[in-house]
Short mmCIF file of C-alpha atoms in Angstrom, two decimals:
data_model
loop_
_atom_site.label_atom_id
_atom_site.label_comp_id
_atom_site.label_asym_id
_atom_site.label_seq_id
_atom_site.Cartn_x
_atom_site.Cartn_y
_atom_site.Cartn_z
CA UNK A 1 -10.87 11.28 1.93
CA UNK A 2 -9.55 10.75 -1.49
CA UNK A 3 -6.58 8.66 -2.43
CA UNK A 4 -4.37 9.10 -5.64
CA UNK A 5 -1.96 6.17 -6.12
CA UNK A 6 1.48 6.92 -8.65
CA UNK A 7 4.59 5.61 -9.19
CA UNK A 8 3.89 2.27 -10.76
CA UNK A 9 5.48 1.32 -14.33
CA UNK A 10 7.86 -1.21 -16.17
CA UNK A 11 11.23 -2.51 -14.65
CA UNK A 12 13.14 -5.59 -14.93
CA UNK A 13 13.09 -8.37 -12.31
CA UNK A 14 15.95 -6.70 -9.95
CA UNK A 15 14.94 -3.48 -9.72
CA UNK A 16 12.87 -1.04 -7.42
CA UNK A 17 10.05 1.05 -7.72
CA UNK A 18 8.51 3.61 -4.84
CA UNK A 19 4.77 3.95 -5.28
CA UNK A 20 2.99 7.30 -3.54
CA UNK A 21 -0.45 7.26 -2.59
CA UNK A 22 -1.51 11.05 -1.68
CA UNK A 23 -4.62 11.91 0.35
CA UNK A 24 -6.48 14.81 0.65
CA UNK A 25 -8.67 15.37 4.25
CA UNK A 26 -6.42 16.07 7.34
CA UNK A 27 -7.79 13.03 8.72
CA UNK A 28 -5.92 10.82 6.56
CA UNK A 29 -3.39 11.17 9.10
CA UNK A 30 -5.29 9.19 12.06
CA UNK A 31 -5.80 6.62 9.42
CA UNK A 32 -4.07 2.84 9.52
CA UNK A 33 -3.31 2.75 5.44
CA UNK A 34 -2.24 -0.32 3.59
CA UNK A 35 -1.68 -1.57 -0.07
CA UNK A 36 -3.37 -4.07 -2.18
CA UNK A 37 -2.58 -5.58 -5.40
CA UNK A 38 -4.60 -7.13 -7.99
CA UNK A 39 -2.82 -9.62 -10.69
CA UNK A 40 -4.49 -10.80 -13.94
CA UNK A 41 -6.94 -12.93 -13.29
CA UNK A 42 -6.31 -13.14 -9.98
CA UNK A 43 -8.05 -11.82 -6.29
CA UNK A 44 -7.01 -8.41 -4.72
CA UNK A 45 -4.94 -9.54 -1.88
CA UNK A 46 -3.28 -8.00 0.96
CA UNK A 47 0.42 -6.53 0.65
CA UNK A 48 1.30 -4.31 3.86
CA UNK A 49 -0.45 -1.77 6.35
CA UNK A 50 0.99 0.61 8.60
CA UNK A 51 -0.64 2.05 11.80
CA UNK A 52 -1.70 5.83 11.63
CA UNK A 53 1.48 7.08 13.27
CA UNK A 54 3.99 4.65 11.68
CA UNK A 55 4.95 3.03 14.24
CA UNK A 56 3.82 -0.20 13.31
CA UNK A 57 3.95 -2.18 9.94
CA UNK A 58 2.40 -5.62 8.72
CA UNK A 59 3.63 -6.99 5.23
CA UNK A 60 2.13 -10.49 3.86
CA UNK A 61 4.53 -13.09 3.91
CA UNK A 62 5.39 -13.13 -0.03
CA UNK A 63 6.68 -9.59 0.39
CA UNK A 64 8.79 -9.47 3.73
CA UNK A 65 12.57 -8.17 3.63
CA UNK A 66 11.89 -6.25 -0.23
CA UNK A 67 8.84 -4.42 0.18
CA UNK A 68 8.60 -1.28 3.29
CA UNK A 69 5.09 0.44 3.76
CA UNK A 70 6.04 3.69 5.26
CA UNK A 71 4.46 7.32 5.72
CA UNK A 72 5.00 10.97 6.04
CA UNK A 73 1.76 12.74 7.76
CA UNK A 74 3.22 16.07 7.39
CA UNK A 75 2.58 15.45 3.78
CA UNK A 76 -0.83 13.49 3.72
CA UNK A 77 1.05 10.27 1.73
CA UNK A 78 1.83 6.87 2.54
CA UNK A 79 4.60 4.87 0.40
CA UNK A 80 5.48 1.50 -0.49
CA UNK A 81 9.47 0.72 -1.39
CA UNK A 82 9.65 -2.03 -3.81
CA UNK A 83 13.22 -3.56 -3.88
CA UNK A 84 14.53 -7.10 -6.00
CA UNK A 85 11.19 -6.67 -8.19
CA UNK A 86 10.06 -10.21 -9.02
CA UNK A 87 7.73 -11.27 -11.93
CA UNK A 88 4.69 -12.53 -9.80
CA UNK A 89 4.88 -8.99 -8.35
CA UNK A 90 3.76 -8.02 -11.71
CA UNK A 91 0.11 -6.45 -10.76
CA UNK A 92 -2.37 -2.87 -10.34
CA UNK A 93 -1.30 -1.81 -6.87
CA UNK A 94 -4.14 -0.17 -4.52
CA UNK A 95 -3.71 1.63 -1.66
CA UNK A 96 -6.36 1.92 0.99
CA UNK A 97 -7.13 4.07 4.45
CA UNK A 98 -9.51 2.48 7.28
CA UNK A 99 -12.09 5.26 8.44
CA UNK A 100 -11.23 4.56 11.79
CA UNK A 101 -9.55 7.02 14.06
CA UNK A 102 -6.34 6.54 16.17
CA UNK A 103 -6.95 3.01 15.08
CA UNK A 104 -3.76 0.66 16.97
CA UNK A 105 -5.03 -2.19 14.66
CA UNK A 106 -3.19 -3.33 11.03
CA UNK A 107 -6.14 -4.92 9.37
CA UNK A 108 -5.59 -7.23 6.16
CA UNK A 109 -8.81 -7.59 4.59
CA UNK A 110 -10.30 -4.82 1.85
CA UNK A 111 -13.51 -5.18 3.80
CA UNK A 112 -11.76 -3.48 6.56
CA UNK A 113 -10.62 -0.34 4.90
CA UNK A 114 -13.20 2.26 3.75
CA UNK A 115 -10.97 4.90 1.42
CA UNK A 116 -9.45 3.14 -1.83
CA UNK A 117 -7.42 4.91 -4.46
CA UNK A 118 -7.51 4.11 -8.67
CA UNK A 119 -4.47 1.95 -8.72
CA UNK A 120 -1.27 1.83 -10.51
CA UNK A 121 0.07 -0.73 -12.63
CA UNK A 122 3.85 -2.33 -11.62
CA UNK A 123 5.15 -4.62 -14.43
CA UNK A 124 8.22 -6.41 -13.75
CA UNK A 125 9.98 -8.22 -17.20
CA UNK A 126 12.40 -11.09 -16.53
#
């Protein structure tokens, strides 16, 4: 499985941004996926994760109410909504795919998740 992550850029603290990571392998689709982020100097941490069928979504606390992890199978892609952009959201976003079938689970930690895409970069002015 190989993930290609778009949709990041510049915007002012306010606005919204959809990032798109796109899989290839039809088993992407029995995947739990979730995003990561990595600000300067900083740790990758956790943003969100969403079960293999959708059904179920996990965000970290910073992001609840303005960010939405969702997916479309049909189309091999999982997406993150980005509303009321803040500064400290300002980072390279990752997503990520567990290897792990039919998986019920929304794990949190990158150790957990075996697929990781190139990043893009979300830069939010104030």
């Amino acid at each position: 499985v190989q993930l290609q992550a778009s949709g990041g850029g510049l915007v002012q603290a306010g606005g919204s941004l959809r990032l798109s990571c796109a899989a290839s392998g039809r088993a992407f689709a029995s995947y739990a996926a979730g995003w990561f982020r990595q600000a300067p100097g900083k740790e990758r941490e956790f943003v969100a994760a969403i079960t293999w069928s959708g059904s179920s979504t996990y965000y970290t606390d910073s992001v609840k109410g303005r960010f939405t992890i969702s997916r479309n199978n049909a189309k091999n892609t999982v997406y993150l909504q980005l509303n009321v952009l803040k500064p400290e959201d300002t980072a390279v976003y990752y997503c990520a795919a567990q290897g792990l079938r039919y998986s019920i689970t929304l794990p949190q930690s990158q150790a957990s998740y075996d697929y990781w895409g190139q990043g893009t970069q979300v830069t939010v002015s104030s």
